[in-house]
Short mmCIF file of C-alpha atoms and ligand atoms in Angstrom, two decimals:
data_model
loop_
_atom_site.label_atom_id
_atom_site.label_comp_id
_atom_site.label_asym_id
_atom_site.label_seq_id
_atom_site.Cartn_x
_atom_site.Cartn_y
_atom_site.Cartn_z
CA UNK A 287 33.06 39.74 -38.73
CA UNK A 288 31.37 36.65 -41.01
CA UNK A 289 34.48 34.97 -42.01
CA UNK A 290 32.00 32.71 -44.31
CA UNK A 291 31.26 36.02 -45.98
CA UNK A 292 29.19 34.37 -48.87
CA UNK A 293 29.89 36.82 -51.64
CA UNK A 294 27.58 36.83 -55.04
CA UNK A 295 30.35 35.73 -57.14
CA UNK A 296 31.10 33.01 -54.65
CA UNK A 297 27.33 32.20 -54.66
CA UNK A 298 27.03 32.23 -58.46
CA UNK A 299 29.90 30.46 -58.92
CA UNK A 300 29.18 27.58 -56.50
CA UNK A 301 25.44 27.31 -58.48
CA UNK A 302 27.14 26.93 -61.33
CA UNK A 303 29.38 24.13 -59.86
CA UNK A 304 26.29 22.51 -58.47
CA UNK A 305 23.63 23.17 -61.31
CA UNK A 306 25.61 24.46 -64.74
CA UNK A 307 28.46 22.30 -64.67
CA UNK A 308 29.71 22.80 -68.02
CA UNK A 309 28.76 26.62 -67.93
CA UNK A 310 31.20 29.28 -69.60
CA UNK A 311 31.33 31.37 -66.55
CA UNK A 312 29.97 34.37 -68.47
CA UNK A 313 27.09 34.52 -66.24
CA UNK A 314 28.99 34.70 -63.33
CA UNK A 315 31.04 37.65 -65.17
CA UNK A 316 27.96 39.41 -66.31
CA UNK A 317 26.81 39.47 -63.07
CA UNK A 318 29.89 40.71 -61.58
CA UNK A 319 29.94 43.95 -63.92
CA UNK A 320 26.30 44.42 -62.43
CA UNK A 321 27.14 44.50 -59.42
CA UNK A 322 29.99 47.05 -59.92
CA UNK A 323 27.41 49.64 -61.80
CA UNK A 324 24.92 48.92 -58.74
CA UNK A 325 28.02 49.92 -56.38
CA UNK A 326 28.32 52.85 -58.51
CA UNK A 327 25.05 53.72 -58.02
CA UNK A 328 24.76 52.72 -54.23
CA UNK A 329 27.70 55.03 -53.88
CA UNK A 330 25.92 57.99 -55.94
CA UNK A 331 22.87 57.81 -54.44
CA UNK A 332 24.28 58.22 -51.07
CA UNK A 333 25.84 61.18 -52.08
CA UNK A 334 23.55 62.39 -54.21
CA UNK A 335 23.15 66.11 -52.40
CA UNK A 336 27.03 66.34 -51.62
CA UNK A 337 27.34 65.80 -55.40
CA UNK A 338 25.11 67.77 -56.87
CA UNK A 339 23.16 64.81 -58.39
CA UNK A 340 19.99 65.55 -57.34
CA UNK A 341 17.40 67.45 -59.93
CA UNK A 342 16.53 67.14 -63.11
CA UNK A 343 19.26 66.25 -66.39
CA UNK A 344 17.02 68.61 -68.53
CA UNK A 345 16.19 65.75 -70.56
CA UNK A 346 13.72 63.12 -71.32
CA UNK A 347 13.10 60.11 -71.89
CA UNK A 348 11.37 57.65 -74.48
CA UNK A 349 7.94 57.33 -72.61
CA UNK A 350 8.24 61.05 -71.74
CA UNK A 351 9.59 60.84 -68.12
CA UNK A 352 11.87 63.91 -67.35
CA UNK A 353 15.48 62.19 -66.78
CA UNK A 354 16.86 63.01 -63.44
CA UNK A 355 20.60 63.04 -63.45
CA UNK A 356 21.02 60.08 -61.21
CA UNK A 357 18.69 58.20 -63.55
CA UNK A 358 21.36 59.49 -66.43
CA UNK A 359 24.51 58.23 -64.72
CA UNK A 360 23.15 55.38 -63.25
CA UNK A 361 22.44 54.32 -66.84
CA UNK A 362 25.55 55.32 -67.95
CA UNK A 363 27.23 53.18 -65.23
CA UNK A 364 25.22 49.81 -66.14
CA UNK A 365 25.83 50.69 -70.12
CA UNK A 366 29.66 50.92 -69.82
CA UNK A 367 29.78 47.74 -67.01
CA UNK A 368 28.10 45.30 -69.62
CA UNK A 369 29.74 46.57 -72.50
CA UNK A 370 33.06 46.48 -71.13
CA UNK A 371 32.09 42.74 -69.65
CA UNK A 372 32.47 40.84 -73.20
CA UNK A 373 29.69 38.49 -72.31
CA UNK A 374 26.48 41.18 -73.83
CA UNK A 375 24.91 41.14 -77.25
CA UNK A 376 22.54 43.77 -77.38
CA UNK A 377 20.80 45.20 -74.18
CA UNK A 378 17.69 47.53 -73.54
CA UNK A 379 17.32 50.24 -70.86
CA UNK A 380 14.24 52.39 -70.04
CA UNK A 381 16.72 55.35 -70.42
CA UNK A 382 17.23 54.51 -74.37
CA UNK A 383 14.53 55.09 -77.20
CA UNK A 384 16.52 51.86 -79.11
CA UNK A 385 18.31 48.61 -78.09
CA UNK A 386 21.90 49.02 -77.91
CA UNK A 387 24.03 46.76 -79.76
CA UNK A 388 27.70 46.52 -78.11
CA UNK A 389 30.35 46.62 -80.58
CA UNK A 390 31.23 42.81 -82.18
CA UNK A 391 34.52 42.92 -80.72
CA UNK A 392 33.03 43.34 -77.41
CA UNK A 393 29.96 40.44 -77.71
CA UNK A 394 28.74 38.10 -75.98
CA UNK A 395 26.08 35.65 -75.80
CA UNK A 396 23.70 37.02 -73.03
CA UNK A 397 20.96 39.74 -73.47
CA UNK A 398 20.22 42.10 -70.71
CA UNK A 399 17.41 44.47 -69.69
CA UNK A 400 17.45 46.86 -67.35
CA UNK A 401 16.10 49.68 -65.44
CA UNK A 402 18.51 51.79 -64.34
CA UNK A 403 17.22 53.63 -61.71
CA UNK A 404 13.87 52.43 -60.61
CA UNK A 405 11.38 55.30 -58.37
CA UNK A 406 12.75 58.35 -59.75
CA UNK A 407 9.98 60.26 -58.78
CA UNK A 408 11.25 59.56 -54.77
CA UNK A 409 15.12 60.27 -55.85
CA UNK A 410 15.11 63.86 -54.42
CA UNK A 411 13.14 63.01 -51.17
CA UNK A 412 15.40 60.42 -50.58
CA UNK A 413 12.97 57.65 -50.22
CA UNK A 414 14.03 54.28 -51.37
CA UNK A 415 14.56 53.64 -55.00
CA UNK A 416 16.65 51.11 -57.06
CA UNK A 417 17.46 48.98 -60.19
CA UNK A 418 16.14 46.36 -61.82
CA UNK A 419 17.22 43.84 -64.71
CA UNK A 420 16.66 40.75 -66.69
CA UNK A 421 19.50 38.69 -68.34
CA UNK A 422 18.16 36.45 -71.15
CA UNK A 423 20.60 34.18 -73.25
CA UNK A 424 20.83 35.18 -77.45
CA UNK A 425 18.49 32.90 -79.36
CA UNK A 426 20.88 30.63 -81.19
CA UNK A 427 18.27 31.07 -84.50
CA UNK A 428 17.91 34.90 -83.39
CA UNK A 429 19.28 37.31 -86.51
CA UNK A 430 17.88 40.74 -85.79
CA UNK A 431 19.46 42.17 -82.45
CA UNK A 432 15.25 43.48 -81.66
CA UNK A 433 14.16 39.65 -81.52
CA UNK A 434 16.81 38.88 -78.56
CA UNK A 435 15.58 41.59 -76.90
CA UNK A 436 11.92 41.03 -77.70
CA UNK A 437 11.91 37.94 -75.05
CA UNK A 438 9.14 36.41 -72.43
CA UNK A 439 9.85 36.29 -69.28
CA UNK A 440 9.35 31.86 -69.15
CA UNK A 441 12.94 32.25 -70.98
CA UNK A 442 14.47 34.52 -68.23
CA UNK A 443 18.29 32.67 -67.32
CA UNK A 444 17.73 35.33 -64.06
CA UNK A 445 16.67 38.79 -62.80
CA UNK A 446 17.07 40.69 -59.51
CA UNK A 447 16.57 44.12 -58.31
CA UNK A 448 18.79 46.35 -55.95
CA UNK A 449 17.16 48.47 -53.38
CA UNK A 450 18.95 51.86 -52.69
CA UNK A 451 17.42 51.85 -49.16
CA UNK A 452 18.30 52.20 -45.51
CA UNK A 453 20.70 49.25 -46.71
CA UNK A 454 21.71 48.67 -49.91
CA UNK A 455 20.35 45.01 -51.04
CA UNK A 456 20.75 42.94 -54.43
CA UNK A 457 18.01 40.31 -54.34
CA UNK A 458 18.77 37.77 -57.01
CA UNK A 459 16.52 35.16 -58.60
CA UNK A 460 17.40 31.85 -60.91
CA UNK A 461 15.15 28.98 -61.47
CA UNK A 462 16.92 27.95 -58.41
CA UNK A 463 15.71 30.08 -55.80
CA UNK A 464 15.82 33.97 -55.16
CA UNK A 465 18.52 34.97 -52.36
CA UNK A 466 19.37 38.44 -50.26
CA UNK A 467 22.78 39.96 -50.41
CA UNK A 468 23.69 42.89 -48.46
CA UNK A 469 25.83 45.60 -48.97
CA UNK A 470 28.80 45.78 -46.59
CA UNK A 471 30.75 48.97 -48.15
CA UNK A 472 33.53 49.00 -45.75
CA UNK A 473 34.62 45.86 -47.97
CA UNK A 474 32.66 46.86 -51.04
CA UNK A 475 30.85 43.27 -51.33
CA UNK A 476 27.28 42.45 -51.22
CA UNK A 477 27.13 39.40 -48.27
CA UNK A 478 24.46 36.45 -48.33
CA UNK A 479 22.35 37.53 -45.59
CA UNK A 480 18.82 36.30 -46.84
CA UNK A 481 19.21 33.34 -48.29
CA UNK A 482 16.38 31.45 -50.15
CA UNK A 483 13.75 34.14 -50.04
CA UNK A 484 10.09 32.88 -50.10
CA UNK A 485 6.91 35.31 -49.77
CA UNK A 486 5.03 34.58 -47.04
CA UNK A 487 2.19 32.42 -47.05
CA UNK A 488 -1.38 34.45 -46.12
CA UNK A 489 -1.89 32.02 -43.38
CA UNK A 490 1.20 32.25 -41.87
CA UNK A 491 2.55 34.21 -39.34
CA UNK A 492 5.31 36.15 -41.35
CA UNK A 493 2.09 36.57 -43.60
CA UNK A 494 0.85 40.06 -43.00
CA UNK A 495 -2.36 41.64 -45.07
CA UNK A 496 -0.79 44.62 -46.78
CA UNK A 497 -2.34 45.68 -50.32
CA UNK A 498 -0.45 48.09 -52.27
CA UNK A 499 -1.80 50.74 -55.18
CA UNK A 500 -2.04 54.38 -55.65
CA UNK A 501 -5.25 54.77 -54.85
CA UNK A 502 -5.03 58.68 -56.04
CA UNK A 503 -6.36 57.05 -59.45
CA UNK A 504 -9.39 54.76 -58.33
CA UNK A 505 -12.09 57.70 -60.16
CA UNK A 506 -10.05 55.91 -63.33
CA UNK A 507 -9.78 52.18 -62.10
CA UNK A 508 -11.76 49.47 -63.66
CA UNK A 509 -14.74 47.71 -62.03
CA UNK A 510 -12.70 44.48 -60.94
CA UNK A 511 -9.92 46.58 -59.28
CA UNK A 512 -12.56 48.47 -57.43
CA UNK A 513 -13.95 45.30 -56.04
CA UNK A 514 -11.19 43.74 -55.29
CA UNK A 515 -10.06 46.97 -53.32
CA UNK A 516 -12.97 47.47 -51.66
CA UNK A 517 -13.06 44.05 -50.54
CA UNK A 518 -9.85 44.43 -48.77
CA UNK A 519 -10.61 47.59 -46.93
CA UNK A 520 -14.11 46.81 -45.83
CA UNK A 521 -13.94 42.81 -45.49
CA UNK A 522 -17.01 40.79 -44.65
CA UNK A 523 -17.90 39.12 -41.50
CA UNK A 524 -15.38 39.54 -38.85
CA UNK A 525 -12.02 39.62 -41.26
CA UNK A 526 -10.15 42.58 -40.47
CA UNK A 527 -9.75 45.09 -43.31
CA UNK A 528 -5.92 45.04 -44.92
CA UNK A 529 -3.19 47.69 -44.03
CA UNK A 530 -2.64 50.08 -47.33
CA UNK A 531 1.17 50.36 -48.00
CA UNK A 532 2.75 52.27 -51.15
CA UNK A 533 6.08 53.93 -51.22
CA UNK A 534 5.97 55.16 -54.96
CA UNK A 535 8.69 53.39 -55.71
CA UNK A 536 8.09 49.78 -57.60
CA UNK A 537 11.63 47.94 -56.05
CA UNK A 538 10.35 49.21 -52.94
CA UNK A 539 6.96 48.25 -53.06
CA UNK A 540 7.72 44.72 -53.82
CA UNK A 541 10.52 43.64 -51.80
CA UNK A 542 7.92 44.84 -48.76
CA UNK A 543 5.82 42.07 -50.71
CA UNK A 544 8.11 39.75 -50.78
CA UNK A 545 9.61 40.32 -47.45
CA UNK A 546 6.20 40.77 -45.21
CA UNK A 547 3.74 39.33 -48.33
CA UNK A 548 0.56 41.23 -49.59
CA UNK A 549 -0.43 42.12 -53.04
CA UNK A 550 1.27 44.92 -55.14
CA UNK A 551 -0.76 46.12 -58.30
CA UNK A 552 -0.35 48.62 -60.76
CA UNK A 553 -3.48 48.45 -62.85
CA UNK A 554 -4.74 50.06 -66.15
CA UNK A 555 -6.88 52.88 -65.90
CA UNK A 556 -9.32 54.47 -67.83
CA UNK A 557 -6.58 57.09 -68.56
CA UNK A 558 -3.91 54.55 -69.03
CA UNK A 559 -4.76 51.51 -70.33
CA UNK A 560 -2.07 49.55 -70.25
CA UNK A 561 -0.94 51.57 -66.61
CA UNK A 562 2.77 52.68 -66.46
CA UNK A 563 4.79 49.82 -65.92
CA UNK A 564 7.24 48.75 -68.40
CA UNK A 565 6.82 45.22 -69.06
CA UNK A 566 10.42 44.11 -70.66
CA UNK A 567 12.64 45.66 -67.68
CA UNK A 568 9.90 46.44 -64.57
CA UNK A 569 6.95 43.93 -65.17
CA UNK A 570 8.91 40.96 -66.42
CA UNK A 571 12.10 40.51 -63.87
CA UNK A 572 9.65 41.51 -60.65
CA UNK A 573 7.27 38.85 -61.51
CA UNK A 574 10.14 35.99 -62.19
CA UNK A 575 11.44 37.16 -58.66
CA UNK A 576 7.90 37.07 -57.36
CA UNK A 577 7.56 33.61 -58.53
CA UNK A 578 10.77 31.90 -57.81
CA UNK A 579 10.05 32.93 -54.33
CA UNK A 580 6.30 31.30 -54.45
CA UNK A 581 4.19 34.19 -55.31
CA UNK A 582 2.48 34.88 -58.42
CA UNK A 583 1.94 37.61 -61.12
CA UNK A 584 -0.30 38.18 -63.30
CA UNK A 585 -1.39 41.09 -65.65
CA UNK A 586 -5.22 39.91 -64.40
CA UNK A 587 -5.28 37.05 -67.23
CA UNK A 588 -2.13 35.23 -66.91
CA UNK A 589 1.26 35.34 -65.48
CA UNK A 590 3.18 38.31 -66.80
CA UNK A 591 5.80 35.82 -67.61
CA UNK A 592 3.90 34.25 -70.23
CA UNK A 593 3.44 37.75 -72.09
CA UNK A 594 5.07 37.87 -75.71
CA UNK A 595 6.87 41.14 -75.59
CA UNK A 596 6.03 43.11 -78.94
CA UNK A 597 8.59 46.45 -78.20
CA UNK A 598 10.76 47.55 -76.16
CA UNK A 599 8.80 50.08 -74.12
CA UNK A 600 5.37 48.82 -74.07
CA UNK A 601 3.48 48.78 -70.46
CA UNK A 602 1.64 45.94 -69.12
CA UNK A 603 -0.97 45.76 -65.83
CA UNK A 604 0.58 44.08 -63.25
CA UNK A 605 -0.16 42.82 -60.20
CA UNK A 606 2.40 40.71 -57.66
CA UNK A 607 1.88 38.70 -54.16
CA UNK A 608 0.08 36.16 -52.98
CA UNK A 609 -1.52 33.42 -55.21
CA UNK A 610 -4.68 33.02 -53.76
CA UNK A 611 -4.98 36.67 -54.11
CA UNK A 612 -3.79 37.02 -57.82
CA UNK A 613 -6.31 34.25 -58.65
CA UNK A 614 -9.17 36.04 -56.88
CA UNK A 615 -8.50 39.41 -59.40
CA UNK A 616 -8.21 37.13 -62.47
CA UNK A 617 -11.86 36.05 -61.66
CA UNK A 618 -12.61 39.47 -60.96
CA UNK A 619 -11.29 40.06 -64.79
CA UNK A 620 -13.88 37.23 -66.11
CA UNK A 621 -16.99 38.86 -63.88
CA UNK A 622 -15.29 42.47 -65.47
CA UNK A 623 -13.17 42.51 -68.37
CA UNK A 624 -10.77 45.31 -68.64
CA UNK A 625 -12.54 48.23 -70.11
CA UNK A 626 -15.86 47.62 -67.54
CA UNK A 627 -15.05 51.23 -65.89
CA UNK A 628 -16.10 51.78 -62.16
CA UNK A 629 -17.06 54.86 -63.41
CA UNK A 630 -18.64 55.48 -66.65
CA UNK A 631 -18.93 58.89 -68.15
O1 FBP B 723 3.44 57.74 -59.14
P1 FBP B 723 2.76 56.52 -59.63
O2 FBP B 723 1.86 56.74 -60.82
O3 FBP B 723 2.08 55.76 -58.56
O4 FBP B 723 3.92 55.57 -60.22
C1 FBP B 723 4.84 54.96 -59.37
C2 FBP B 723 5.51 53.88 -60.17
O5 FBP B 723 6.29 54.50 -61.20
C3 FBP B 723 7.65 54.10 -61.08
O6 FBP B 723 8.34 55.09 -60.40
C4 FBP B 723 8.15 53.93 -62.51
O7 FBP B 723 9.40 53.75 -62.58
P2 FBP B 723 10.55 54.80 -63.02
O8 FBP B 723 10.76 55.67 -61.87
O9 FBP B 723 11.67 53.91 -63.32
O10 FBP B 723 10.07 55.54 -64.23
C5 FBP B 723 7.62 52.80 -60.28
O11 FBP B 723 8.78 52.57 -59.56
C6 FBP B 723 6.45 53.04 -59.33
O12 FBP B 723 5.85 51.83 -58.92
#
């Protein structure tokens, strides 16, 4: 057994010793009640057929998914944990049409975005899935609850992801670093076990050449997308093309980035402009993860982090990995600007 058994809370609260001296501690309490809905859902997930939980709730959601019932308790779970946490204003989840305000009594200072249960479509075939957020702090000058929520990423405080996989891991990022904690249920704590994550560098060994898309929609993709992906499966000279990996699920997709490197992108297509992603609680956290561990995103102009938010559900292109590979499809997007079809009618 680790007796050093680095714990989040032991982790947050020695960066806050270090970094945020004079810090409330909220931060450190928000996270906590994170982590106890991401138990939650660890726990639900697992059991997921035992329980029932699998299937559809019979509802839907804002942007028209069909709700699955883990994707309903799972947002219950991270509702009622930040609520009940006294350190949340307002907070947005992909699972609600509007923000939700908690109750005065009950405020705090810190805005948080989430998605509760990230991959839905992969929930029943139990491949991996997860949950991804963004905490912001509450503009002091801020009056309407929509204008905390409608934040850029360059004004993140920090953002993570948990991956409901073969383990269960919470990858967290602050302008500090991004760092791995695992999942040890027998003692119900998630342990530092990858500490200061950093994606690969192309040339290095840990470097592998993994691209990542659905390529079920390239009859819609633009023309810079289809170069870019054609230069990676049928490379010039003697390069060797790049392996094609995509699970489906987007917390799955990039921690494989992050762990092994590669490029993740989820475009817009002539069918979708804007693609599918979510920028406030899927576009936004991912690419302040991506680049606290040395990557870069980009939404093929500029980093996705730099992106004004206008509401709370709007989708944004996005592409994630290496930086020498997220500049080469931003030059793609001068040569082609978005709209130059691969395919015209
Ligand atoms: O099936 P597609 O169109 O490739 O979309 C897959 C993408 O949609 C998502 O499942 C969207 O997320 P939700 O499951 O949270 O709605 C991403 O995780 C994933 O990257």
């Amino acid at each position: 057994m680790d007796t050093e058994c680095m714990t989040v809370t032991r982790f947050v609260l020695e960066e806050k010793k270090r970094f945020f001296p004079g810090a409330s501690g909220d931060l450190t309490i928000l996270l906590n009640a994170l982590l106890t809905a991401i138990k939650a859902c660890a726990s639900a997930v697992r059991k997921a057929g035992i329980a029932k939980l699998y299937g559809l709730a019979g509802s839907s959601n804002t942007t028209g998914d069909e709700q699955k019932k883990l994707d309903v308790l799972a947002n219950e779970l991270f509702i009622n944990m930040l609520t009940s946490s006294y350190t949340v204003h307002v907070m947005a989840s992909e699972e609600n049409e509007n923000y939700i305000e908690v109750e005065t009594a009950k405020q705090g200072n810190y805005v948080v975005c989430f998605d509760p249960l990230d991959g839905s479509s992969n929930i029943d075939c139990l491949v991996t899935i997860g949950s991804i957020f963004g905490v912001w702090k509450k503009p002091l000058d801020s009056k309407e609850p929509i204008s905390c929520i409608l934040q850029s990423g360059e004004k993140l405080r920090c953002a993570g992801y948990a991956v409901y996989g073969s383990a269960c891991m919470l990858v967290l990022a602050t302008k500090n670093g991004v760092n791995g904690f695992t999942y040890d249920p027998s003692i119900g704590e998630f342990i530092l076990t990858s500490p200061s994550i950093t994606i690969p560098r192309m040339n290095e060994k840990r470097g592998q050449k993994i691209y990542s898309i659905n390529e079920g929609y390239a009859k819609y993709w633009d023309k810079a997308v289809t170069e870019y992906v054609r230069s990676k499966k049928f490379p010039e000279g003697k390069e060797k093309p790049w392996a094609n990996r995509y699970v489906g699920s987007m917390v799955a997709d990039v921690h494989r980035t992050l762990c092994y490197g590669g490029v993740f992108m989820y475009p817009g297509t002539k069918e979708a402009k804007n693609g599918k992603i979510r920028l406030l609680y899927e576009s936004i956290p991912m690419s302040y993860i991506v680049e606290m561990a040395g990557g870069q995103s980009s939404n093929g102009h500029c980093s996705v982090l730099k992106v004004q938010p206008k509401e709370i559900h709007q989708r944004s292109p996005i592409f994630l990995g290496y930086k020498e590979e997220i500049e080469k499809i931003e030059k793609l997007y001068e040569k082609y600007p978005p709209g130059t079809w691969a395919l015209e009618d």
